[in-house]
C-alpha positions as CSV (number, residue, x, y, z in Angstrom):
1,M,138.5,86.9,-63.9
2,Q,137.3,89.7,-66.1
3,W,134.6,90.5,-63.6
4,A,137.0,90.5,-60.7
5,L,139.3,93.0,-62.6
6,A,136.3,95.2,-63.5
7,I,135.2,95.3,-59.8
8,L,138.8,96.0,-58.7
9,T,139.0,98.9,-61.2
10,I,135.7,100.4,-60.0
11,V,136.9,100.1,-56.3
12,A,140.2,101.7,-57.2
13,Y,138.5,104.6,-59.0
14,L,136.2,105.2,-56.1
15,T,139.2,105.4,-53.7
16,L,141.1,108.0,-55.9
17,P,139.7,111.0,-53.9
18,L,141.1,109.6,-50.7
19,G,144.7,110.4,-51.7
20,S,144.3,113.6,-53.7
21,G,146.6,116.3,-52.4
22,S,144.5,119.3,-53.3
23,V,141.0,120.1,-54.4
24,E,142.3,121.6,-57.6
25,Q,143.8,118.2,-58.6
26,L,140.8,116.2,-57.7
27,L,138.7,116.9,-60.8
28,P,141.5,116.2,-63.3
29,T,142.4,113.1,-61.3
30,L,138.8,111.8,-61.5
31,L,138.4,112.6,-65.2
32,V,141.6,110.9,-66.2
33,G,140.8,108.1,-63.8
34,L,137.4,107.7,-65.4
35,V,139.0,107.4,-68.9
36,Y,141.4,104.8,-67.5
37,A,138.6,102.8,-65.8
38,A,136.4,102.9,-68.9
39,L,139.3,101.6,-71.0
40,A,140.2,99.0,-68.4
41,I,136.6,97.6,-68.4
42,F,135.5,98.0,-72.0
43,G,138.7,98.5,-73.9
44,F,140.2,95.4,-72.4
45,R,137.3,93.2,-73.7
46,F,137.7,94.8,-77.1
47,V,141.5,94.1,-77.5
48,Q,141.3,90.7,-75.9
49,S,139.9,89.2,-79.2
50,R,142.4,91.2,-81.3
51,S,146.0,90.7,-82.3
52,V,148.9,91.2,-79.9
53,W,149.7,94.5,-81.5
54,W,146.3,95.8,-80.3
55,A,147.1,94.5,-76.9
56,A,150.5,96.2,-76.8
57,A,149.0,99.5,-77.9
58,Y,146.3,99.2,-75.2
59,I,148.9,98.5,-72.5
60,C,151.0,101.5,-73.6
61,V,148.0,103.8,-73.5
62,Q,146.9,102.5,-70.1
63,L,150.4,102.7,-68.8
64,L,150.6,106.4,-69.7
65,L,147.2,107.1,-68.3
66,G,148.0,105.2,-65.1
67,F,151.2,107.2,-64.6
68,L,149.2,110.4,-65.1
69,V,146.5,109.4,-62.6
70,F,149.3,108.4,-60.2
71,W,151.0,111.8,-60.4
72,L,147.7,113.8,-60.3
73,S,146.5,112.0,-57.2
74,D,149.8,112.3,-55.4
75,A,150.4,108.5,-55.4
76,A,146.9,107.6,-54.1
77,I,146.3,104.0,-53.2
78,G,143.6,104.0,-55.9
79,A,146.1,104.9,-58.6
80,I,148.3,102.0,-57.5
81,L,145.4,99.6,-57.6
82,L,144.6,100.8,-61.1
83,L,148.2,100.0,-62.1
84,V,147.9,96.6,-60.5
85,V,144.8,95.9,-62.7
86,L,147.0,96.8,-65.7
87,V,149.6,94.3,-64.6
88,S,147.0,91.5,-64.5
89,Q,145.6,92.5,-67.8
90,S,149.1,92.5,-69.4
91,V,149.5,88.9,-68.3
92,L,146.2,88.0,-69.9
93,L,147.0,89.9,-73.2
94,L,150.8,89.7,-73.7
95,P,153.5,87.0,-73.5
96,L,154.8,86.5,-70.0
97,P,158.2,88.3,-70.6
98,A,156.4,91.4,-71.9
99,A,154.1,91.3,-68.8
100,A,157.1,91.1,-66.6
101,V,158.5,94.2,-68.3
102,V,155.2,96.1,-67.6
103,A,155.5,95.0,-63.9
104,A,159.0,96.3,-63.7
105,V,158.2,99.6,-65.4
106,I,155.3,100.5,-63.1
107,P,157.5,101.2,-60.0
108,L,159.1,104.0,-62.1
109,A,156.0,106.0,-61.4
110,H,157.6,106.9,-58.0
111,V,160.5,108.7,-59.8
112,G,160.4,112.4,-58.9
113,M,159.8,111.8,-55.2
114,Q,162.6,112.2,-52.6
115,W,165.2,109.5,-52.9
116,P,164.3,107.5,-49.7
117,H,160.7,107.5,-50.7
118,V,161.5,106.4,-54.3
119,L,163.5,103.5,-53.0
120,R,161.0,102.4,-50.4
121,E,157.8,102.9,-52.4
122,G,159.4,101.7,-55.6
123,L,160.5,98.4,-54.0
124,G,157.1,98.0,-52.4
125,T,155.3,98.6,-55.7
126,L,157.7,96.2,-57.5
127,A,156.9,93.5,-54.9
128,V,153.1,94.0,-55.5
129,T,153.4,94.0,-59.3
130,T,155.6,90.9,-59.2
131,F,153.1,89.1,-56.9
132,T,150.3,90.1,-59.3
133,V,152.2,88.7,-62.3
134,V,152.8,85.4,-60.5
135,V,149.2,85.0,-59.2
136,T,147.6,85.9,-62.6
137,E,149.9,83.6,-64.5
138,L,149.0,80.7,-62.1
139,L,145.3,81.5,-62.6
140,V,145.8,81.5,-66.4
141,R,147.6,78.2,-66.3
142,E,144.9,76.7,-64.0
143,R,142.2,77.8,-66.5
144,K,144.1,76.3,-69.4
145,A,144.7,73.1,-67.5
146,R,140.9,72.9,-66.8
147,A,140.1,73.5,-70.4
148,E,142.6,70.9,-71.6
149,L,141.2,68.4,-69.0
150,A,137.7,69.0,-70.2
151,E,138.8,68.5,-73.8
152,A,140.6,65.3,-72.9
153,H,137.5,64.1,-71.0
154,D,135.4,64.8,-74.1
155,R,137.8,62.8,-76.2
156,L,137.8,59.9,-73.8
157,R,134.0,59.9,-73.9
158,G,134.2,59.8,-77.7
159,Y,136.7,56.9,-77.5
160,A,134.5,55.1,-75.1
161,A,131.5,55.4,-77.4
162,Q,133.6,54.2,-80.3
163,A,134.9,51.3,-78.3
164,E,131.3,50.4,-77.3
165,Q,130.1,50.6,-80.9
166,L,133.1,48.4,-82.0
167,A,132.3,45.9,-79.3
168,T,128.7,45.7,-80.4
169,I,129.8,45.2,-84.0
170,Q,132.2,42.4,-83.0
171,E,129.4,40.7,-81.0
172,R,127.1,40.9,-83.9
173,N,129.8,39.4,-86.2
174,R,130.4,36.6,-83.6
175,L,126.7,35.8,-83.4
176,A,126.5,35.8,-87.2
177,R,129.4,33.3,-87.4
178,D,127.8,31.1,-84.7
179,I,124.5,31.1,-86.5
180,H,126.2,30.3,-89.9
181,D,128.5,27.6,-88.5
182,G,126.1,26.1,-85.9
183,V,122.4,26.7,-86.4
184,G,122.7,27.2,-90.1
185,H,124.5,23.9,-90.6
186,H,121.8,22.0,-88.6
187,L,119.0,23.7,-90.5
188,T,120.6,22.7,-93.7
189,V,120.7,19.0,-92.5
190,V,117.0,19.2,-91.4
191,Q,116.1,20.7,-94.8
192,M,117.9,17.9,-96.6
193,L,116.2,15.2,-94.4
194,L,112.8,16.7,-95.0
195,E,113.4,16.9,-98.8
196,A,114.5,13.3,-98.8
197,A,111.5,12.2,-96.9
198,R,109.2,14.1,-99.2
199,A,110.8,12.5,-102.2
200,V,110.2,9.0,-101.0
201,I,107.0,9.5,-99.2
202,R,104.9,7.6,-101.7
203,T,107.3,4.7,-102.3
204,A,109.3,4.3,-99.1
205,D,108.9,1.9,-96.3
206,P,106.9,3.6,-93.5
207,E,109.5,2.6,-91.0
208,R,112.3,4.2,-93.1
209,L,110.2,7.2,-93.6
210,D,109.5,7.5,-89.9
211,S,113.2,7.2,-89.2
212,M,114.0,10.0,-91.5
213,L,111.4,12.3,-90.0
214,A,112.6,11.3,-86.5
215,K,116.1,12.4,-87.4
216,A,114.8,15.7,-88.8
């Protein structure tokens, strides 16, 4: 998902010149957009492993830069795409209510336009940001579900190995009991018969001796 957001950020940056209203604003738009894109790609990876306060600071900085790019580019489609990237990143970095607040704040970038445009464009942007929050949250939940499923699978494999080991131990114990109670008993009897035959081998009647050996 990080790669997808990085690619979307690059595509959005490359489309910024398409909506610039004047040549004078093009250079500032590209410079601020470049800072935003660099932070969106590299800064996001940095704060992802930090605390939620780092994440909140990153979102606030990107929100201000995104609004600035939006105004400098005269509401170019590339600027809106950059803000959509920020919405997805906010879902990945912040609790869902905070991400919803970010999605609700972004349409305010249209404030300053004529009132009909503010209403139409603002509602359209709100629909896009809301959709982005929902889709990103679903993807996050699916990823978590897959991770939990893989972890449960590993635990089940461990339990299966333990059960197999326990079954092997139980079978060994059963065989040991069978040998002790069955074969061991018979070997003891044989040993006793042979010892008795050996004891009387010189004095016993050959028929009696032959009988004892036959029993053994």
